[in-house]
Tab-separated table of C-alpha atoms in Angstrom:
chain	number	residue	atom	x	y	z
A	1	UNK	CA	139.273	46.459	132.335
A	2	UNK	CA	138.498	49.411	134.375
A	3	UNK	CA	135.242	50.999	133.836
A	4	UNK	CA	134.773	55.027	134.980
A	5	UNK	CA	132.108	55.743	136.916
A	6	UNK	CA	129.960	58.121	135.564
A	7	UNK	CA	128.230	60.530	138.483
A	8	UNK	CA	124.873	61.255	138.884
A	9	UNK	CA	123.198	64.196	140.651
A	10	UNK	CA	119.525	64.465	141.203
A	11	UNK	CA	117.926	67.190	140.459
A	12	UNK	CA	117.088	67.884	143.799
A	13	UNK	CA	120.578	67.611	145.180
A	14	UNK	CA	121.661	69.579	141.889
A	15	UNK	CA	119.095	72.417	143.262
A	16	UNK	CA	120.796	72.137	146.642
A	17	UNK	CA	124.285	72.560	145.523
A	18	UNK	CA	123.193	74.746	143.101
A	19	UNK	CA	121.709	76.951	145.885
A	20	UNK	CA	124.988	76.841	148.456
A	21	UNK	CA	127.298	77.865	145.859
A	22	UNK	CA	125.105	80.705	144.817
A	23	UNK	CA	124.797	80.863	148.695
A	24	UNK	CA	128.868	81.071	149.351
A	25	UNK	CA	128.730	83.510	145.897
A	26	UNK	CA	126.122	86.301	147.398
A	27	UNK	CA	127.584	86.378	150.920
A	28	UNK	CA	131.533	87.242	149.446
A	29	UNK	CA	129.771	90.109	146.953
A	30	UNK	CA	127.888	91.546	149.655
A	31	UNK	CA	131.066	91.030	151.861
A	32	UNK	CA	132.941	93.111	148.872
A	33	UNK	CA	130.008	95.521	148.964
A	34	UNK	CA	129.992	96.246	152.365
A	35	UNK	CA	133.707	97.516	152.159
A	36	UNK	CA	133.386	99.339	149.244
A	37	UNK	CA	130.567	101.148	150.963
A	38	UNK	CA	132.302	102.010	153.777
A	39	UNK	CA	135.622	102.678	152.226
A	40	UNK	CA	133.501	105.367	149.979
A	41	UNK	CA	132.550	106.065	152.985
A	42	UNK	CA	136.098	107.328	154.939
A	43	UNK	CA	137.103	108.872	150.900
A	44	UNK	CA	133.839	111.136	150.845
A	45	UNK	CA	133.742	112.208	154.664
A	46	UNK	CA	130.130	110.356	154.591
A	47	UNK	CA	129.007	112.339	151.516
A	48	UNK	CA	128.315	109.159	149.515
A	49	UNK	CA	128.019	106.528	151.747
A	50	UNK	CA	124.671	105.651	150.953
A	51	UNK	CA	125.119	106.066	146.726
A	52	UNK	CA	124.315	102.970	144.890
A	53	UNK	CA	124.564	103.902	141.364
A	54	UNK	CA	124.651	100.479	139.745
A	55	UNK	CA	120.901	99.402	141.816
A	56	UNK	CA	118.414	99.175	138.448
A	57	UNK	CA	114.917	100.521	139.120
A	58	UNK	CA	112.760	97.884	137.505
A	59	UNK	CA	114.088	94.416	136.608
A	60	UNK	CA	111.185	92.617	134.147
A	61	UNK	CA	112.087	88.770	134.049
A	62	UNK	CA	110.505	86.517	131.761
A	63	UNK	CA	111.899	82.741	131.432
A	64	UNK	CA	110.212	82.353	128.464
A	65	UNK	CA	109.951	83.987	125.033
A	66	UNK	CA	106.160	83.352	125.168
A	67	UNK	CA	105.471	86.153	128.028
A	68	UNK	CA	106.590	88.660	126.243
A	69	UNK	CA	103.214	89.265	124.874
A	70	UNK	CA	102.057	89.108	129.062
A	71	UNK	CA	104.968	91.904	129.932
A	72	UNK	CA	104.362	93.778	126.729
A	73	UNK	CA	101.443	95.995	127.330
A	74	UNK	CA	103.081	96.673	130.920
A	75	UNK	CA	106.476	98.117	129.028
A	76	UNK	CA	104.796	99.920	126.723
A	77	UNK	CA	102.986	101.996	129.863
A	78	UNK	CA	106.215	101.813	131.937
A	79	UNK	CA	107.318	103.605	128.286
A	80	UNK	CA	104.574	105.965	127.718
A	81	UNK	CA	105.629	107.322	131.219
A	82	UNK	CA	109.322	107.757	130.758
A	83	UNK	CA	109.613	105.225	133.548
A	84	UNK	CA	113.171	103.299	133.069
A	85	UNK	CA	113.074	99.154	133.408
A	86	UNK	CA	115.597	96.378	131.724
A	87	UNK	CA	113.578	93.205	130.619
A	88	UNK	CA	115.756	90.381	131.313
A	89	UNK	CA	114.608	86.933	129.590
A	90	UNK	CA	115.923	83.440	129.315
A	91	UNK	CA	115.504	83.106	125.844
A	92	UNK	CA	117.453	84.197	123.522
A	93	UNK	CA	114.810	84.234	120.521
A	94	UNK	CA	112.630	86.208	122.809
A	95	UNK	CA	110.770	88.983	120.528
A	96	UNK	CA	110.905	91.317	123.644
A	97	UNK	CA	114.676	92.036	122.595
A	98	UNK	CA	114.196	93.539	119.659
A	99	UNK	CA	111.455	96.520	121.236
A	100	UNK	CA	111.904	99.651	120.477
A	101	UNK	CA	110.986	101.266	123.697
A	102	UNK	CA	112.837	104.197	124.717
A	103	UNK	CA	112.992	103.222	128.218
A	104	UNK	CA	112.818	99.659	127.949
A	105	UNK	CA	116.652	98.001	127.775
A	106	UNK	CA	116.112	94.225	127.145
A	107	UNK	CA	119.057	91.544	127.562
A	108	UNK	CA	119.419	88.002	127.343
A	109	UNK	CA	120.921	86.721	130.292
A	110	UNK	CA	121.418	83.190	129.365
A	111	UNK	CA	119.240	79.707	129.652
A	112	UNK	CA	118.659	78.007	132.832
A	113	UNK	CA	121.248	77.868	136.137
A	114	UNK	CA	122.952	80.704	134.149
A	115	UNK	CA	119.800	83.342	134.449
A	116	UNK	CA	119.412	82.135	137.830
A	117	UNK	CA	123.040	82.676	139.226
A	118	UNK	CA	122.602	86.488	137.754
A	119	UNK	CA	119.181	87.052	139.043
A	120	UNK	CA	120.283	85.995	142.495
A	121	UNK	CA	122.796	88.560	142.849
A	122	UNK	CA	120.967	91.052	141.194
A	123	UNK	CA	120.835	94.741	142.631
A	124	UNK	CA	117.682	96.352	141.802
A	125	UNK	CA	114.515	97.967	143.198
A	126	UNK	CA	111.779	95.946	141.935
A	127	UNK	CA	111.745	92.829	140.204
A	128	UNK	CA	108.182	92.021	138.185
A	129	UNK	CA	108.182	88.545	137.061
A	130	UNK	CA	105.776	85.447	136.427
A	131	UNK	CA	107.508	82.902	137.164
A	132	UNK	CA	106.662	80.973	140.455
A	133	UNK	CA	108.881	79.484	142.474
A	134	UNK	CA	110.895	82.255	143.985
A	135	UNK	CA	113.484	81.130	146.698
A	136	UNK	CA	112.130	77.644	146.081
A	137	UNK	CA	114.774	76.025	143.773
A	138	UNK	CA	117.687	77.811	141.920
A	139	UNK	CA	116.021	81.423	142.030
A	140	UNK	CA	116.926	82.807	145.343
A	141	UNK	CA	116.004	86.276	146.746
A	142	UNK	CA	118.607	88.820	146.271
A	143	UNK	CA	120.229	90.920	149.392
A	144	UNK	CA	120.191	93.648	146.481
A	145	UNK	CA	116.656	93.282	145.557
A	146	UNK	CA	114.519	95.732	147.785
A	147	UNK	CA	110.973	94.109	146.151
A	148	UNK	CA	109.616	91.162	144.175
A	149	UNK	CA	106.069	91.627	142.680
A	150	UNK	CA	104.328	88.551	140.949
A	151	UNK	CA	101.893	89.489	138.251
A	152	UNK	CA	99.821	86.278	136.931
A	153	UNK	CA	99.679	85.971	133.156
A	154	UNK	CA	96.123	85.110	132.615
A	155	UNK	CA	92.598	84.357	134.588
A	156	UNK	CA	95.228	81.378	136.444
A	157	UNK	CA	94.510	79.675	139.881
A	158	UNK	CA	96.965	81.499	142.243
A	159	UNK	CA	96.759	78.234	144.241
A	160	UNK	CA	97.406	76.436	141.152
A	161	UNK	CA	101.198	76.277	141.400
A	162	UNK	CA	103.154	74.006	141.951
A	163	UNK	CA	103.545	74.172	146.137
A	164	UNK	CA	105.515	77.200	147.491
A	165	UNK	CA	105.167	78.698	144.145
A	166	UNK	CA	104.281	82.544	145.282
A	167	UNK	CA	105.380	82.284	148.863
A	168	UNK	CA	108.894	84.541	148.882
A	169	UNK	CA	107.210	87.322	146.973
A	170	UNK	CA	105.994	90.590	148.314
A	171	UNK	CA	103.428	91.936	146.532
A	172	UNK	CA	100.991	89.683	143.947
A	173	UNK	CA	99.092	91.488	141.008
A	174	UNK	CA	95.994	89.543	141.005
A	175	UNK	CA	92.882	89.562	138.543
A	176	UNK	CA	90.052	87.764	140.844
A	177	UNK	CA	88.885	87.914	144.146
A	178	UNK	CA	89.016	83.968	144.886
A	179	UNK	CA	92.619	84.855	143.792
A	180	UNK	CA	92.927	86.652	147.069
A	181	UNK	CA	91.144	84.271	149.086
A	182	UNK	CA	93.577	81.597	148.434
A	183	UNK	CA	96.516	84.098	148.779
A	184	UNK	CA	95.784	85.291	152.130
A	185	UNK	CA	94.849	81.894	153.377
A	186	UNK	CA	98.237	79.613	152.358
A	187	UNK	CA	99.372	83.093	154.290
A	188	UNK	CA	98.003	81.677	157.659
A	189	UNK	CA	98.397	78.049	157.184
A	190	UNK	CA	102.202	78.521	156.290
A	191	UNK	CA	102.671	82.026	158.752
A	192	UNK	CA	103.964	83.828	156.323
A	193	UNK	CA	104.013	87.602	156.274
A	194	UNK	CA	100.889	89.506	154.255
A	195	UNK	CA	101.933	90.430	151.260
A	196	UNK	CA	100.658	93.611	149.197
A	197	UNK	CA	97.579	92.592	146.855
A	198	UNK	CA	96.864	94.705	144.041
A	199	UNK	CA	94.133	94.078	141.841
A	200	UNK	CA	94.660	95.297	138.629
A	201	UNK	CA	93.312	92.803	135.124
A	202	UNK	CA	95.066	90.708	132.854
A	203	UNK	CA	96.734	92.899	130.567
A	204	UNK	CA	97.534	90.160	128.396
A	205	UNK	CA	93.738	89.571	127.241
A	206	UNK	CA	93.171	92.892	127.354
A	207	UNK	CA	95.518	93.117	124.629
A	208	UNK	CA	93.646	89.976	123.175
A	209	UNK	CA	90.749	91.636	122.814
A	210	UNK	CA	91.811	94.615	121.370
A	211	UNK	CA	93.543	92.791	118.485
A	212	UNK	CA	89.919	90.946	118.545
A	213	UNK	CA	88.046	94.084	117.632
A	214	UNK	CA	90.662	95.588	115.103
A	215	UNK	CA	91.010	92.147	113.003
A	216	UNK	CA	89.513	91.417	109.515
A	217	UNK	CA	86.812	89.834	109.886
A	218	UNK	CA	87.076	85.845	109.518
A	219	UNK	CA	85.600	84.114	106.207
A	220	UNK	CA	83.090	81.810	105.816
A	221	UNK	CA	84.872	77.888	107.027
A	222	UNK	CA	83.749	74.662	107.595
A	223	UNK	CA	83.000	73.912	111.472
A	224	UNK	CA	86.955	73.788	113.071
A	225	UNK	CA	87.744	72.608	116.496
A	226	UNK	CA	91.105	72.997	118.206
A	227	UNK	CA	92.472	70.118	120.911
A	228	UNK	CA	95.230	72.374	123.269
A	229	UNK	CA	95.969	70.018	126.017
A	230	UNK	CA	98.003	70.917	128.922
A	231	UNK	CA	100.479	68.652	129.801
A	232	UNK	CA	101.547	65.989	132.702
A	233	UNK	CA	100.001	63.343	133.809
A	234	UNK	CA	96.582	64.956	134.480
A	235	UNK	CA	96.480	66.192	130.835
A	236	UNK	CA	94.311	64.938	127.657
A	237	UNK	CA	96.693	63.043	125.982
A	238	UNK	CA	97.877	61.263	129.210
A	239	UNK	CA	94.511	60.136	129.832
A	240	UNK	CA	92.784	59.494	126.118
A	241	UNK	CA	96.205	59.128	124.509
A	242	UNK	CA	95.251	58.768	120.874
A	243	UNK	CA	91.744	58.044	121.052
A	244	UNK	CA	90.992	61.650	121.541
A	245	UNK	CA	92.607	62.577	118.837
A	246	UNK	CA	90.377	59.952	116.644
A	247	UNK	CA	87.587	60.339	117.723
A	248	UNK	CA	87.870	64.183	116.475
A	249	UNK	CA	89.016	62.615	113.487
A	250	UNK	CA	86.128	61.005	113.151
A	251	UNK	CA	83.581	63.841	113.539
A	252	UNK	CA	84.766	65.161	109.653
A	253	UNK	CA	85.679	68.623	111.341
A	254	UNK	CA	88.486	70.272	110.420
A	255	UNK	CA	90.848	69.240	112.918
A	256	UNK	CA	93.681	71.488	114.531
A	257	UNK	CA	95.747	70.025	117.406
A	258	UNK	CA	98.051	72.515	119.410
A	259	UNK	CA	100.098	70.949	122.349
A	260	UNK	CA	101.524	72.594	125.604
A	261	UNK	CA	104.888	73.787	124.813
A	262	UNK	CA	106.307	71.659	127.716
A	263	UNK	CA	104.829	68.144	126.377
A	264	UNK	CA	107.981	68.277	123.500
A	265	UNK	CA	110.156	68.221	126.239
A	266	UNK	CA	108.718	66.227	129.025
A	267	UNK	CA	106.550	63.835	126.642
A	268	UNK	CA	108.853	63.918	123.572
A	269	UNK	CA	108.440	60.078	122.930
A	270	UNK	CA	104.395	60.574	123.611
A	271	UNK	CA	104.433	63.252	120.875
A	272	UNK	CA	106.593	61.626	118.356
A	273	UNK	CA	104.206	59.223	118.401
A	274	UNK	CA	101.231	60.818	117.700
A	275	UNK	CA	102.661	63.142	115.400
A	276	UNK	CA	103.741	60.367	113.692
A	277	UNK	CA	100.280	58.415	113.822
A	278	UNK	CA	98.306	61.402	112.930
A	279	UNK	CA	100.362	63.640	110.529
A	280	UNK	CA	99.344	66.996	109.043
A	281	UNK	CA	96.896	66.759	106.280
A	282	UNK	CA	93.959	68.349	104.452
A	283	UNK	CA	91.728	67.762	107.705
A	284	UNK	CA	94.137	67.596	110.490
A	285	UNK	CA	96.933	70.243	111.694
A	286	UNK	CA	99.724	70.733	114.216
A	287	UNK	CA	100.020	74.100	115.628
A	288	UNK	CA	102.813	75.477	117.295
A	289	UNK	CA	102.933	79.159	116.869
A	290	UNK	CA	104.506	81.131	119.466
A	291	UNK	CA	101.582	83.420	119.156
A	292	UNK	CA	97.901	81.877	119.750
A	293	UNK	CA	95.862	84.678	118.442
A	294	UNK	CA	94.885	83.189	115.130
A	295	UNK	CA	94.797	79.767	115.775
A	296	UNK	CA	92.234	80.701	118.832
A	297	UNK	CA	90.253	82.777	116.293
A	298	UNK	CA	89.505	80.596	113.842
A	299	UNK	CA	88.158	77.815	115.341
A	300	UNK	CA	84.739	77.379	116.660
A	301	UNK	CA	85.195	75.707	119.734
A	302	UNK	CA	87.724	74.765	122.070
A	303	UNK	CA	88.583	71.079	123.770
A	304	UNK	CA	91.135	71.497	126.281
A	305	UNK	CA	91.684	70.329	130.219
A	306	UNK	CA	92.569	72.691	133.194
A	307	UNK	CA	94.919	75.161	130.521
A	308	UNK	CA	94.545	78.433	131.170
A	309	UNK	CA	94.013	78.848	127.466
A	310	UNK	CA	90.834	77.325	128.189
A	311	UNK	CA	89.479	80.346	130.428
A	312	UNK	CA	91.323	82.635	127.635
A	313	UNK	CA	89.238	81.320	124.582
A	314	UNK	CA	86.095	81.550	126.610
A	315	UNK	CA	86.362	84.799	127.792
A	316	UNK	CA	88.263	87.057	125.362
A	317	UNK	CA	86.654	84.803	121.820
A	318	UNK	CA	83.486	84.384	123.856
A	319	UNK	CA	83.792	80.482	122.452
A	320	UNK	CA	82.280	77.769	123.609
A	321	UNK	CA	84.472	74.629	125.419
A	322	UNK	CA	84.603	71.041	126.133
A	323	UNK	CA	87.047	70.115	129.059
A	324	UNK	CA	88.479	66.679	130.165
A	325	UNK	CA	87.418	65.297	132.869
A	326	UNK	CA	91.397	63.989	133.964
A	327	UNK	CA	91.038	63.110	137.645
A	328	UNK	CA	92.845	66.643	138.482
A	329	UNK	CA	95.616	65.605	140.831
A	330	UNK	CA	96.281	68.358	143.393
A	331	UNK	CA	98.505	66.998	145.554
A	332	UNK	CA	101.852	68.486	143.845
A	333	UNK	CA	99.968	72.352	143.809
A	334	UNK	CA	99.412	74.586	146.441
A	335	UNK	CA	95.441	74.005	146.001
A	336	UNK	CA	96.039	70.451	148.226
A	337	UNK	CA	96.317	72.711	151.479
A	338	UNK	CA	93.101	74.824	150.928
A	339	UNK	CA	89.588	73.582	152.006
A	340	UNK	CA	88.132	76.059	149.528
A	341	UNK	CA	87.196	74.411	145.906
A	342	UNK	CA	89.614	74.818	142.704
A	343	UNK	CA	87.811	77.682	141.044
A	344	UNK	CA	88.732	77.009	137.772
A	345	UNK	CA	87.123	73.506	137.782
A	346	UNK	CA	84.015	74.668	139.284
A	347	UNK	CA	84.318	77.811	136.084
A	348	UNK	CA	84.925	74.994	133.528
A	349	UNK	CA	81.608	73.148	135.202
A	350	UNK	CA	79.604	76.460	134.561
A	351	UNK	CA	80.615	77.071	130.684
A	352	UNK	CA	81.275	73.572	129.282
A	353	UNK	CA	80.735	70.317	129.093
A	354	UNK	CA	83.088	67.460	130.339
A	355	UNK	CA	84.569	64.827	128.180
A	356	UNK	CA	84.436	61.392	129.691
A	357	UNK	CA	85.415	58.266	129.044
A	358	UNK	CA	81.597	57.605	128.329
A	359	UNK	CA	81.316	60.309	126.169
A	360	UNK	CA	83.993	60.282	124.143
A	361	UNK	CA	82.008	57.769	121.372
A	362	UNK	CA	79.607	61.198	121.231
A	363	UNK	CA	82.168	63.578	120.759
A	364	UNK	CA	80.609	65.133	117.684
A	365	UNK	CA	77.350	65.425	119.434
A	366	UNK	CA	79.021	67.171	122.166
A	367	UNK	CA	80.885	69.452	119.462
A	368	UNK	CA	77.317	70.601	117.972
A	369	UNK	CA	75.856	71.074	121.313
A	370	UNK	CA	78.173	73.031	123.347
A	371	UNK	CA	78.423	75.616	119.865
A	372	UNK	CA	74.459	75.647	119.227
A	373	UNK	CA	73.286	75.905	123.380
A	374	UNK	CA	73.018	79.287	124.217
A	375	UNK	CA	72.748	78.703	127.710
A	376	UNK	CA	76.998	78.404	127.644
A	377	UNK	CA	76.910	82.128	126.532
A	378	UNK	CA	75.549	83.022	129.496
A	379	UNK	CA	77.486	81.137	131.670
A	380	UNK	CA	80.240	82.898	129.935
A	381	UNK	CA	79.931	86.078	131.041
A	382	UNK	CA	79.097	85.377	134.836
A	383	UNK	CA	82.288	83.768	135.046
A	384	UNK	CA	84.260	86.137	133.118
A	385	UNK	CA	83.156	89.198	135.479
A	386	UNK	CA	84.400	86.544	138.581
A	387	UNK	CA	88.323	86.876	137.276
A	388	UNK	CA	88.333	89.861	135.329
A	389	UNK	CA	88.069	93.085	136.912
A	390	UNK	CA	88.843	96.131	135.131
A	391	UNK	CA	88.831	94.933	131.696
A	392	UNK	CA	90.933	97.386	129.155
A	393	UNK	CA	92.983	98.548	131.765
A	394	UNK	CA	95.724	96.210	133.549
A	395	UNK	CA	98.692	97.218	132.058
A	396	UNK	CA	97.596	101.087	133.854
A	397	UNK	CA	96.689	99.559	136.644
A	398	UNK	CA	100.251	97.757	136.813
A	399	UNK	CA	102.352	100.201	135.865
A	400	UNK	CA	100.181	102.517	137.864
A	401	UNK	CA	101.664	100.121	140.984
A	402	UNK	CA	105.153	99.339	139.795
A	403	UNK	CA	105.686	103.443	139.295
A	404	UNK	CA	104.290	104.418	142.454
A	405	UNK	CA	105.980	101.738	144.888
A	406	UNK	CA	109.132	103.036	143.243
A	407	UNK	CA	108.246	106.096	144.690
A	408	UNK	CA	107.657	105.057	147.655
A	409	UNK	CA	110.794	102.876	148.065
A	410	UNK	CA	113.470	105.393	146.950
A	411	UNK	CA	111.795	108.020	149.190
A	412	UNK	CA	112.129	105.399	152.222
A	413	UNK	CA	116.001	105.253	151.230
A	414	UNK	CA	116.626	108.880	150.837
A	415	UNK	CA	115.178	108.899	154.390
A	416	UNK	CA	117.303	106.102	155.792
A	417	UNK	CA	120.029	107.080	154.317
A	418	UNK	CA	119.944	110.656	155.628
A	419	UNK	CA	119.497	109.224	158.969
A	420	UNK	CA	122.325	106.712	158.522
A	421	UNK	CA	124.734	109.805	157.720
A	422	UNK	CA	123.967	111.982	160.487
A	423	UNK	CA	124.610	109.248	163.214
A	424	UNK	CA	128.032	108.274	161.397
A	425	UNK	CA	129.105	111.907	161.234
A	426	UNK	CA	128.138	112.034	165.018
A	427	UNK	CA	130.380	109.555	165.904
A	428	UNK	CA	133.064	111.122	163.958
């Protein structure tokens, strides 16, 4: 009996075609473009030659529903300022399309390949995004694209990407100074053009903190800790598995676990199982509101590994931490070329303790200690001034940038363009 054979494509192969068609795509539009251009051209006597009236000036793209609250703060400047910008997202339960900014379009522009294959022949001015990667895998640069700008969602390791991750952008809105550092330096080991640094905050916390100081004011609770892993194979759960989860358990705390988005996909079977071994109860609970606000605020202390909710619960909550020692493995991140340490594990060192294998029978000791010590306060807020500058006022300082290169880019057009005209009415 004959048996069909089924084909399988890898995803890096699947990348690779993915990438040629979209390839073969962009060079017939621009192709099409060209002539249109010029055949406005021979209509209008030259007159609009240069007109592009379909060329958005700020694209906003978000592959996730969960950055909205990131690009919010930003839109609602962009807003304040009558300054015009379409958020594109991937998701299509994102809250961002239901704003009611005047000047703020949002659209859904489908999951996956499909939001790639539009943003690579996209025709815009800017494009703002936070998603790394950028003509790495299916995103490519677009000829129609005059500018990419990378702004990073929270205190993050710029270096912590995976490798190549901020390469093919040109400008990066950054929040620390070590930021920089490791910016300009993958720069010279890879020869790759300087991009434009701008440092402006983290909009996102400063939004975090505002909400801080305007909410109701918690009620008395029994002592509540809150496990949010990251995920992979240098997370929590891939190196305690359950134990971790016992052994908080154990301490009589109220319990609350929140995972990494990414682990129900990637670690599905891992998660069923725990879910499964631990379910919700009086004294344990499984968190997965798109929003963390609450579930940050009402717990006294944070376990976590190298998530940048970590740096988020220290600094904006001013709460204490316990982090995992995981045996961080570098070597898929852009930290693996640098001789300069991983910040963020040298911060973690400064305002927590680490959870070992050792230490993991003393967890609740560890719990008490790390709340009661106020030595960790301290620690706090040196590290906090290290990768927040100008708290209160990133999403000025953003739109502040995204406004004025704008500016600067349309002005450079007008000027080409005017140029471009007079030479082909010359020739004429």
């Amino acid at each position: 009996m004959f048996t069909p054979i089924l084909l399988y494509i890898d995803p890096g192969t699947g990348s690779m075609l993915f990438g040629i068609l979209i390839g073969i795509i962009g060079a017939l539009t621009y192709l099409i473009r060209t002539w249109m251009v010029r055949l406005r051209f021979i209509l209008t006597g030259g007159r609009s030659a240069e007109k592009n009236d379909d060329k958005l000036p700020l694209v906003i793209f978000s592959d996730d529903k969960r950055y909205w609250q990131v690009f919010e703060p930003v839109c609602r400047e962009l807003d304040s300022r009558g300054m015009d910008a379409v958020y594109m997202t991937a998701s299509p339960d994102d809250p961002g399309l239901n704003n009611h900014y005047a000047h703020i379009r949002a659209e859904f522009i489908g999951e996956n390949n499909k939001a790639f294959a539009k943003l690579n022949l996209l025709n815009a001015c800017i494009v703002l995004s936070t998603t790394p990667g950028l003509d790495v895998y299916q995103w490519k640069r677009s000829k129609y694209v005059d500018h990419y700008v990378h702004m990073l969602h929270g205190p993050n390791e710029i270096a912590g990407y995976r490798m190549f991750g901020i390469d093919y952008y040109d400008a990066l809105l950054l929040s620390g100074e070590y930021q920089e550092r490791d910016a300009r330096n993958l720069e010279k080991l890879r020869h790759l053009p300087s991009k434009e640094i701008v440092m402006i905050g983290i909009p996102y916390m400063d939004e975090m903190v505002k909400r801080l100081r305007e909410a109701p004011e918690l009620p008395a609770h029994e002592r509540t800790v809150l496990l949010a892993p990251t995920w992979g194979e240098s997370s929590i759960f891939s190196r305690f598995g359950e134990r971790i989860i016992q052994a908080l358990v154990d301490t009589g705390y109220r319990i609350i676990i929140r995972p990494h988005p990414q682990s129900f996909t990637s670690e599905a079977a891992m998660m069923d199982e725990l879910m499964k071994k631990y379910p919700d109860s009086d004294r344990l609970s499984w968190n997965g509101d798109t929003d963390n606000f609450e579930v940050l605020r009402q717990s006294d202390i944070l376990i976590s590994d190298f998530s940048g909710v970590t740096l988020e619960y220290a600094f904006v909550y001013d709460g204490p931490v316990i982090y995992a020692d995981t045996e961080y493995d570098s070597s898929p991140y852009d930290v693996w070329w640098l001789d300069t340490p991983f910040w963020t594990l040298e911060a973690l060192s400064r305002i927590g303790m680490k959870l070992t294998e050792d230490s993991l029978p003393g967890l609740k000791d560890m719990i008490d200690e790390c709340i009661d010590d106020p030595r960790y306060a301290s620690e706090r807020e040196a590290v906090r001034r290290e990768t927040w500058v100008y708290p209160g006022e990133g999403a000025v300082r953003a739109a502040d940038y995204l406004i004025h290169k704008f500016e600067e880019l349309s002005k450079e057009k007008d000027q080409g363009a005017s140029g471009r005209q007079q030479e082909c009415l010359s020739a004429m």
